[in-house]
Amino acid sequence: MSEPTTGAALPAPRDPHRSDVVFTADFASTAQWTAGRSSAYPGGGPVNPDDDKLDHLVDDAGHSRSGVFRATRRPDGTWDTGLLTTEDSEEEFVLLTGDVLEARVRLPAETGAWPAVWTWRDGGQEVDVFEYHPDHPDLLEFTNHVRGSQRYVRHDAVRPGAWIDLRTEFGRHSVDWWLNGERVFADRRGVGRRWHAFLIVNLSVCAGRYHPPPEPETTEMTFEVSSLVVRRPAGDDG
């Protein structure tokens, strides 16, 4: 359900100059990232059919380590898919309340592709920086599962194959989402004072319950993350 728009003024954005970069993604780094498994999948994976996914997680470097996240069709009807998470990595980076994540991504074009950047810890703590489905070509999904808010945003910049800039501010009282420098949703609910969570970047494949599965002739799909950084502002955590 989309979060209704109210007449209240949006909270002021944080000052990007009063912050330190605390994480710069190096997808090739085995110290930063664990590949092919996540506690967000039953038993850590490799499959998660109850979430309407055809995923079969793999740790093959060609499916994620270049920043190009790939899904390739398997003979059994599932798809080898790329997933990276900071959970169980050597560094185990966690996002904290007040952090600001900025990423540049190329959206996939193939029906059935389901890319996302999101957070997870201990069976929850999920905030979706974005989700996308090419069958809704101009729409991004932004969700704060921690405190139950969501917005579907349609935008001219969003289309299959497009490069977009994303920014998410994980504030104590409001999670704010930005698209190409424009704030498009401030949920006024936030994540609370003590929230913290691991980071996940992955490309899933839809099984057909909510979005159509891939076309029969499709054998591969990709989405790309060219940069991802996390800044930790000084002062108030929002």
PDB file of C-alpha atoms in Angstrom:
ATOM      1  CA  MET A   1       0.000   0.000   0.000  1.00  0.00           C
ATOM      2  CA  SER A   2       1.306   3.438  -0.860  1.00  0.00           C
ATOM      3  CA  GLU A   3       1.845   5.880   1.987  1.00  0.00           C
ATOM      4  CA  PRO A   4      -0.652   8.771   1.720  1.00  0.00           C
ATOM      5  CA  THR A   5       0.672  12.248   1.118  1.00  0.00           C
ATOM      6  CA  THR A   6      -0.125  14.769   3.842  1.00  0.00           C
ATOM      7  CA  GLY A   7       0.054  18.529   3.907  1.00  0.00           C
ATOM      8  CA  ALA A   8       2.881  18.554   6.467  1.00  0.00           C
ATOM      9  CA  ALA A   9       6.205  19.968   5.383  1.00  0.00           C
ATOM     10  CA  LEU A  10       8.980  17.529   4.519  1.00  0.00           C
ATOM     11  CA  PRO A  11      11.796  17.331   7.063  1.00  0.00           C
ATOM     12  CA  ALA A  12      14.912  19.281   6.131  1.00  0.00           C
ATOM     13  CA  PRO A  13      17.610  17.233   4.367  1.00  0.00           C
ATOM     14  CA  ARG A  14      20.797  16.501   6.225  1.00  0.00           C
ATOM     15  CA  ASP A  15      23.875  18.514   5.357  1.00  0.00           C
ATOM     16  CA  PRO A  16      25.968  16.257   3.080  1.00  0.00           C
ATOM     17  CA  HIS A  17      29.101  18.227   3.976  1.00  0.00           C
ATOM     18  CA  ARG A  18      28.913  17.283   7.678  1.00  0.00           C
ATOM     19  CA  SER A  19      29.588  13.606   7.132  1.00  0.00           C
ATOM     20  CA  ASP A  20      32.308  11.040   6.709  1.00  0.00           C
ATOM     21  CA  VAL A  21      32.361   8.239   4.152  1.00  0.00           C
ATOM     22  CA  VAL A  22      32.379   5.064   6.245  1.00  0.00           C
ATOM     23  CA  PHE A  23      31.842   2.522   3.463  1.00  0.00           C
ATOM     24  CA  THR A  24      32.758   2.471  -0.226  1.00  0.00           C
ATOM     25  CA  ALA A  25      31.624  -0.677  -2.000  1.00  0.00           C
ATOM     26  CA  ASP A  26      34.310  -2.846  -3.564  1.00  0.00           C
ATOM     27  CA  PHE A  27      32.244  -5.742  -4.838  1.00  0.00           C
ATOM     28  CA  ALA A  28      35.356  -7.811  -5.558  1.00  0.00           C
ATOM     29  CA  SER A  29      36.390  -7.665  -1.901  1.00  0.00           C
ATOM     30  CA  THR A  30      35.806 -10.884   0.031  1.00  0.00           C
ATOM     31  CA  ALA A  31      36.509  -8.925   3.225  1.00  0.00           C
ATOM     32  CA  GLN A  32      33.576  -6.568   2.560  1.00  0.00           C
ATOM     33  CA  TRP A  33      31.090  -8.969   1.007  1.00  0.00           C
ATOM     34  CA  THR A  34      29.840 -12.532   1.339  1.00  0.00           C
ATOM     35  CA  ALA A  35      28.525 -13.980  -1.940  1.00  0.00           C
ATOM     36  CA  GLY A  36      25.692 -16.405  -2.571  1.00  0.00           C
ATOM     37  CA  ARG A  37      24.109 -16.765   0.851  1.00  0.00           C
ATOM     38  CA  SER A  38      22.007 -14.677   3.246  1.00  0.00           C
ATOM     39  CA  SER A  39      19.959 -15.274   6.393  1.00  0.00           C
ATOM     40  CA  ALA A  40      17.120 -13.531   4.525  1.00  0.00           C
ATOM     41  CA  TYR A  41      16.761 -16.838   2.627  1.00  0.00           C
ATOM     42  CA  PRO A  42      15.616 -19.990   4.479  1.00  0.00           C
ATOM     43  CA  GLY A  43      18.703 -21.778   5.763  1.00  0.00           C
ATOM     44  CA  GLY A  44      20.840 -19.113   4.108  1.00  0.00           C
ATOM     45  CA  GLY A  45      19.716 -20.267   0.656  1.00  0.00           C
ATOM     46  CA  PRO A  46      20.121 -21.113  -2.073  1.00  0.00           C
ATOM     47  CA  VAL A  47      16.364 -20.921  -2.800  1.00  0.00           C
ATOM     48  CA  ASN A  48      13.399 -18.926  -1.472  1.00  0.00           C
ATOM     49  CA  PRO A  49      10.231 -19.991  -3.337  1.00  0.00           C
ATOM     50  CA  ASP A  50       7.884 -18.765  -0.582  1.00  0.00           C
ATOM     51  CA  ASP A  51       8.941 -15.202  -1.446  1.00  0.00           C
ATOM     52  CA  ASP A  52       7.897 -15.776  -5.079  1.00  0.00           C
ATOM     53  CA  LYS A  53      11.515 -16.115  -6.214  1.00  0.00           C
ATOM     54  CA  LEU A  54      13.076 -18.444  -8.771  1.00  0.00           C
ATOM     55  CA  ASP A  55      16.505 -17.673  -7.290  1.00  0.00           C
ATOM     56  CA  HIS A  56      19.241 -20.251  -6.833  1.00  0.00           C
ATOM     57  CA  LEU A  57      21.974 -18.252  -5.119  1.00  0.00           C
ATOM     58  CA  VAL A  58      25.536 -18.829  -6.333  1.00  0.00           C
ATOM     59  CA  ASP A  59      28.867 -17.531  -5.124  1.00  0.00           C
ATOM     60  CA  ASP A  60      30.300 -17.503  -8.647  1.00  0.00           C
ATOM     61  CA  ALA A  61      32.196 -14.241  -9.100  1.00  0.00           C
ATOM     62  CA  GLY A  62      30.728 -13.721 -12.562  1.00  0.00           C
ATOM     63  CA  HIS A  63      27.265 -13.284 -11.088  1.00  0.00           C
ATOM     64  CA  SER A  64      28.088 -10.379  -8.733  1.00  0.00           C
ATOM     65  CA  ARG A  65      31.730  -9.511  -8.060  1.00  0.00           C
ATOM     66  CA  SER A  66      32.128  -7.015 -10.923  1.00  0.00           C
ATOM     67  CA  GLY A  67      29.146  -4.951  -9.774  1.00  0.00           C
ATOM     68  CA  VAL A  68      27.121  -6.454 -12.610  1.00  0.00           C
ATOM     69  CA  PHE A  69      24.566  -8.703 -10.943  1.00  0.00           C
ATOM     70  CA  ARG A  70      23.532 -11.541 -13.252  1.00  0.00           C
ATOM     71  CA  ALA A  71      20.804 -14.149 -13.336  1.00  0.00           C
ATOM     72  CA  THR A  72      21.148 -17.123 -15.695  1.00  0.00           C
ATOM     73  CA  ARG A  73      18.537 -19.769 -16.408  1.00  0.00           C
ATOM     74  CA  ARG A  74      19.099 -23.294 -15.068  1.00  0.00           C
ATOM     75  CA  PRO A  75      17.739 -26.482 -16.683  1.00  0.00           C
ATOM     76  CA  ASP A  76      15.491 -27.137 -13.649  1.00  0.00           C
ATOM     77  CA  GLY A  77      13.578 -23.840 -14.145  1.00  0.00           C
ATOM     78  CA  THR A  78      15.298 -21.904 -11.367  1.00  0.00           C
ATOM     79  CA  TRP A  79      17.920 -19.232 -12.021  1.00  0.00           C
ATOM     80  CA  ASP A  80      21.481 -18.882 -10.811  1.00  0.00           C
ATOM     81  CA  THR A  81      21.463 -15.432  -9.220  1.00  0.00           C
ATOM     82  CA  GLY A  82      24.018 -13.031  -7.776  1.00  0.00           C
ATOM     83  CA  LEU A  83      23.718 -11.747  -4.217  1.00  0.00           C
ATOM     84  CA  LEU A  84      26.255  -9.935  -2.045  1.00  0.00           C
ATOM     85  CA  THR A  85      25.802  -9.107   1.635  1.00  0.00           C
ATOM     86  CA  THR A  86      27.977  -7.634   4.346  1.00  0.00           C
ATOM     87  CA  GLU A  87      26.526 -10.211   6.749  1.00  0.00           C
ATOM     88  CA  ASP A  88      29.099 -12.841   7.819  1.00  0.00           C
ATOM     89  CA  SER A  89      31.844 -11.049   5.909  1.00  0.00           C
ATOM     90  CA  GLU A  90      35.209 -10.374   7.505  1.00  0.00           C
ATOM     91  CA  GLU A  91      34.414  -6.692   8.020  1.00  0.00           C
ATOM     92  CA  GLU A  92      30.673  -7.175   8.750  1.00  0.00           C
ATOM     93  CA  PHE A  93      29.780  -3.577   7.949  1.00  0.00           C
ATOM     94  CA  VAL A  94      26.433  -2.488   9.388  1.00  0.00           C
ATOM     95  CA  LEU A  95      24.325   0.544   8.590  1.00  0.00           C
ATOM     96  CA  LEU A  96      23.319   2.648  11.602  1.00  0.00           C
ATOM     97  CA  THR A  97      20.555   5.117  12.309  1.00  0.00           C
ATOM     98  CA  GLY A  98      21.493   8.399  10.631  1.00  0.00           C
ATOM     99  CA  ASP A  99      23.529   6.847   7.820  1.00  0.00           C
ATOM    100  CA  VAL A 100      23.073   8.031   4.239  1.00  0.00           C
ATOM    101  CA  LEU A 101      23.475   5.555   1.363  1.00  0.00           C
ATOM    102  CA  GLU A 102      24.144   6.789  -2.169  1.00  0.00           C
ATOM    103  CA  ALA A 103      24.214   4.495  -5.192  1.00  0.00           C
ATOM    104  CA  ARG A 104      24.228   4.690  -8.977  1.00  0.00           C
ATOM    105  CA  VAL A 105      22.476   1.771 -10.660  1.00  0.00           C
ATOM    106  CA  ARG A 106      21.470   0.597 -14.117  1.00  0.00           C
ATOM    107  CA  LEU A 107      17.994  -0.923 -14.148  1.00  0.00           C
ATOM    108  CA  PRO A 108      17.391  -4.239 -15.910  1.00  0.00           C
ATOM    109  CA  ALA A 109      15.296  -4.500 -19.058  1.00  0.00           C
ATOM    110  CA  GLU A 110      14.090  -8.114 -18.949  1.00  0.00           C
ATOM    111  CA  THR A 111      10.646  -9.079 -17.682  1.00  0.00           C
ATOM    112  CA  GLY A 112      10.998 -11.086 -14.495  1.00  0.00           C
ATOM    113  CA  ALA A 113      14.086  -9.259 -13.243  1.00  0.00           C
ATOM    114  CA  TRP A 114      13.830  -8.096  -9.629  1.00  0.00           C
ATOM    115  CA  PRO A 115      16.830  -6.001  -8.522  1.00  0.00           C
ATOM    116  CA  ALA A 116      17.127  -4.531  -5.055  1.00  0.00           C
ATOM    117  CA  VAL A 117      19.399  -2.832  -2.572  1.00  0.00           C
ATOM    118  CA  TRP A 118      18.172  -3.499   0.959  1.00  0.00           C
ATOM    119  CA  THR A 119      19.025  -4.132   4.602  1.00  0.00           C
ATOM    120  CA  TRP A 120      18.561  -7.178   6.843  1.00  0.00           C
ATOM    121  CA  ARG A 121      19.415  -8.471  10.309  1.00  0.00           C
ATOM    122  CA  ASP A 122      18.041 -11.187  12.599  1.00  0.00           C
ATOM    123  CA  GLY A 123      14.943 -11.918  10.562  1.00  0.00           C
ATOM    124  CA  GLY A 124      13.990  -8.295   9.919  1.00  0.00           C
ATOM    125  CA  GLN A 125      15.301  -4.722  10.137  1.00  0.00           C
ATOM    126  CA  GLU A 126      14.548  -4.452   6.418  1.00  0.00           C
ATOM    127  CA  VAL A 127      14.570  -1.139   4.590  1.00  0.00           C
ATOM    128  CA  ASP A 128      14.450  -1.282   0.802  1.00  0.00           C
ATOM    129  CA  VAL A 129      16.642   1.354  -0.816  1.00  0.00           C
ATOM    130  CA  PHE A 130      14.791   0.366  -3.971  1.00  0.00           C
ATOM    131  CA  GLU A 131      13.060  -2.486  -5.774  1.00  0.00           C
ATOM    132  CA  TYR A 132      12.188  -2.513  -9.471  1.00  0.00           C
ATOM    133  CA  HIS A 133      10.171  -4.643 -11.893  1.00  0.00           C
ATOM    134  CA  PRO A 134      10.398  -3.946 -15.656  1.00  0.00           C
ATOM    135  CA  ASP A 135       6.717  -4.868 -16.166  1.00  0.00           C
ATOM    136  CA  HIS A 136       6.045  -1.544 -14.368  1.00  0.00           C
ATOM    137  CA  PRO A 137       8.656   0.303 -16.404  1.00  0.00           C
ATOM    138  CA  ASP A 138       8.474   3.779 -14.794  1.00  0.00           C
ATOM    139  CA  LEU A 139       7.952   2.732 -11.148  1.00  0.00           C
ATOM    140  CA  LEU A 140      10.313   2.287  -8.179  1.00  0.00           C
ATOM    141  CA  GLU A 141       9.295   0.737  -4.859  1.00  0.00           C
ATOM    142  CA  PHE A 142      10.568   2.246  -1.577  1.00  0.00           C
ATOM    143  CA  THR A 143       9.715   0.440   1.678  1.00  0.00           C
ATOM    144  CA  ASN A 144      10.483   0.788   5.361  1.00  0.00           C
ATOM    145  CA  HIS A 145       9.493  -2.599   6.782  1.00  0.00           C
ATOM    146  CA  VAL A 146      10.816  -1.625  10.228  1.00  0.00           C
ATOM    147  CA  ARG A 147       7.943   0.779  10.836  1.00  0.00           C
ATOM    148  CA  GLY A 148       5.536  -0.080   8.041  1.00  0.00           C
ATOM    149  CA  SER A 149       5.682   2.566   5.337  1.00  0.00           C
ATOM    150  CA  GLN A 150       5.876   2.318   1.557  1.00  0.00           C
ATOM    151  CA  ARG A 151       5.676   4.474  -1.534  1.00  0.00           C
ATOM    152  CA  TYR A 152       5.426   3.562  -5.218  1.00  0.00           C
ATOM    153  CA  VAL A 153       7.044   6.357  -7.209  1.00  0.00           C
ATOM    154  CA  ARG A 154       6.546   6.872 -10.924  1.00  0.00           C
ATOM    155  CA  HIS A 155       9.171   9.051 -12.589  1.00  0.00           C
ATOM    156  CA  ASP A 156      10.233   9.934 -16.134  1.00  0.00           C
ATOM    157  CA  ALA A 157      13.830   8.967 -15.332  1.00  0.00           C
ATOM    158  CA  VAL A 158      12.820   5.402 -14.489  1.00  0.00           C
ATOM    159  CA  ARG A 159      12.732   2.986 -17.405  1.00  0.00           C
ATOM    160  CA  PRO A 160      14.283  -0.349 -18.395  1.00  0.00           C
ATOM    161  CA  GLY A 161      18.010   0.036 -18.971  1.00  0.00           C
ATOM    162  CA  ALA A 162      18.192   3.525 -17.425  1.00  0.00           C
ATOM    163  CA  TRP A 163      20.950   4.730 -15.114  1.00  0.00           C
ATOM    164  CA  ILE A 164      19.604   6.406 -11.962  1.00  0.00           C
ATOM    165  CA  ASP A 165      21.093   7.949  -8.814  1.00  0.00           C
ATOM    166  CA  LEU A 166      19.607   6.869  -5.498  1.00  0.00           C
ATOM    167  CA  ARG A 167      20.013   8.295  -1.992  1.00  0.00           C
ATOM    168  CA  THR A 168      18.440   6.944   1.181  1.00  0.00           C
ATOM    169  CA  GLU A 169      18.668   8.632   4.583  1.00  0.00           C
ATOM    170  CA  PHE A 170      18.002   6.185   7.434  1.00  0.00           C
ATOM    171  CA  GLY A 171      16.790   8.730   9.963  1.00  0.00           C
ATOM    172  CA  ARG A 172      15.570   8.059  13.472  1.00  0.00           C
ATOM    173  CA  HIS A 173      12.257   9.805  12.784  1.00  0.00           C
ATOM    174  CA  SER A 174      12.077   9.622   8.979  1.00  0.00           C
ATOM    175  CA  VAL A 175      13.541   7.503   6.203  1.00  0.00           C
ATOM    176  CA  ASP A 176      13.938   9.724   3.141  1.00  0.00           C
ATOM    177  CA  TRP A 177      14.419   8.533  -0.429  1.00  0.00           C
ATOM    178  CA  TRP A 178      15.933  10.613  -3.251  1.00  0.00           C
ATOM    179  CA  LEU A 179      15.947   9.925  -6.987  1.00  0.00           C
ATOM    180  CA  ASN A 180      18.324  11.840  -9.292  1.00  0.00           C
ATOM    181  CA  GLY A 181      18.735  14.578  -6.691  1.00  0.00           C
ATOM    182  CA  GLU A 182      14.996  14.959  -5.998  1.00  0.00           C
ATOM    183  CA  ARG A 183      13.478  13.866  -2.712  1.00  0.00           C
ATOM    184  CA  VAL A 184      10.531  11.683  -3.662  1.00  0.00           C
ATOM    185  CA  PHE A 185       9.429  10.208  -0.309  1.00  0.00           C
ATOM    186  CA  ALA A 186       9.913  11.074   3.375  1.00  0.00           C
ATOM    187  CA  ASP A 187       8.035   8.527   5.487  1.00  0.00           C
ATOM    188  CA  ARG A 188       8.123  10.427   8.834  1.00  0.00           C
ATOM    189  CA  ARG A 189       8.425   7.115  10.658  1.00  0.00           C
ATOM    190  CA  GLY A 190      12.119   6.370  10.553  1.00  0.00           C
ATOM    191  CA  VAL A 191      13.967   3.374  11.945  1.00  0.00           C
ATOM    192  CA  GLY A 192      14.332   4.351  15.594  1.00  0.00           C
ATOM    193  CA  ARG A 193      17.364   5.223  17.620  1.00  0.00           C
ATOM    194  CA  ARG A 194      19.147   1.875  17.881  1.00  0.00           C
ATOM    195  CA  TRP A 195      18.484   0.391  14.431  1.00  0.00           C
ATOM    196  CA  HIS A 196      21.350  -1.319  12.647  1.00  0.00           C
ATOM    197  CA  ALA A 197      21.432  -3.777   9.764  1.00  0.00           C
ATOM    198  CA  PHE A 198      23.599  -5.462   7.167  1.00  0.00           C
ATOM    199  CA  LEU A 199      23.545  -4.425   3.523  1.00  0.00           C
ATOM    200  CA  ILE A 200      22.352  -6.651   0.642  1.00  0.00           C
ATOM    201  CA  VAL A 201      22.626  -6.075  -3.124  1.00  0.00           C
ATOM    202  CA  ASN A 202      21.094  -8.680  -5.400  1.00  0.00           C
ATOM    203  CA  LEU A 203      19.169  -9.579  -8.526  1.00  0.00           C
ATOM    204  CA  SER A 204      16.219 -11.892  -7.929  1.00  0.00           C
ATOM    205  CA  VAL A 205      13.915 -13.502 -10.492  1.00  0.00           C
ATOM    206  CA  CYS A 206      10.121 -13.341 -10.168  1.00  0.00           C
ATOM    207  CA  ALA A 207       8.185 -16.613 -10.060  1.00  0.00           C
ATOM    208  CA  GLY A 208       4.900 -15.102 -11.297  1.00  0.00           C
ATOM    209  CA  ARG A 209       2.697 -14.613  -8.238  1.00  0.00           C
ATOM    210  CA  TYR A 210       3.006 -10.811  -8.131  1.00  0.00           C
ATOM    211  CA  HIS A 211       4.972 -10.011 -11.280  1.00  0.00           C
ATOM    212  CA  PRO A 212       5.354 -12.051 -14.462  1.00  0.00           C
ATOM    213  CA  PRO A 213       8.239 -14.512 -14.731  1.00  0.00           C
ATOM    214  CA  PRO A 214      10.865 -14.205 -17.476  1.00  0.00           C
ATOM    215  CA  GLU A 215       9.874 -14.814 -21.064  1.00  0.00           C
ATOM    216  CA  PRO A 216      10.638 -18.382 -22.219  1.00  0.00           C
ATOM    217  CA  GLU A 217      13.330 -17.170 -24.621  1.00  0.00           C
ATOM    218  CA  THR A 218      15.187 -15.159 -21.931  1.00  0.00           C
ATOM    219  CA  THR A 219      18.274 -16.950 -20.643  1.00  0.00           C
ATOM    220  CA  GLU A 220      20.130 -14.125 -18.889  1.00  0.00           C
ATOM    221  CA  MET A 221      19.393 -10.792 -17.217  1.00  0.00           C
ATOM    222  CA  THR A 222      21.551  -8.191 -15.505  1.00  0.00           C
ATOM    223  CA  PHE A 223      21.502  -5.067 -13.411  1.00  0.00           C
ATOM    224  CA  GLU A 224      24.540  -3.003 -12.496  1.00  0.00           C
ATOM    225  CA  VAL A 225      25.747  -0.963  -9.522  1.00  0.00           C
ATOM    226  CA  SER A 226      28.570   1.335 -10.583  1.00  0.00           C
ATOM    227  CA  SER A 227      29.016   2.973  -7.169  1.00  0.00           C
ATOM    228  CA  LEU A 228      27.708   2.643  -3.629  1.00  0.00           C
ATOM    229  CA  VAL A 229      28.877   4.647  -0.622  1.00  0.00           C
ATOM    230  CA  VAL A 230      27.610   5.151   2.906  1.00  0.00           C
ATOM    231  CA  ARG A 231      28.103   8.440   4.739  1.00  0.00           C
ATOM    232  CA  ARG A 232      27.743   8.894   8.494  1.00  0.00           C
ATOM    233  CA  PRO A 233      26.687  12.471   9.287  1.00  0.00           C
ATOM    234  CA  ALA A 234      28.039  14.227  12.347  1.00  0.00           C
ATOM    235  CA  GLY A 235      25.644  15.429  15.026  1.00  0.00           C
ATOM    236  CA  ASP A 236      21.966  14.541  15.278  1.00  0.00           C
ATOM    237  CA  ASP A 237      21.000  11.186  13.749  1.00  0.00           C
ATOM    238  CA  GLY A 238      17.648  12.484  12.470  1.00  0.00           C
TER     239      GLY A 238
END
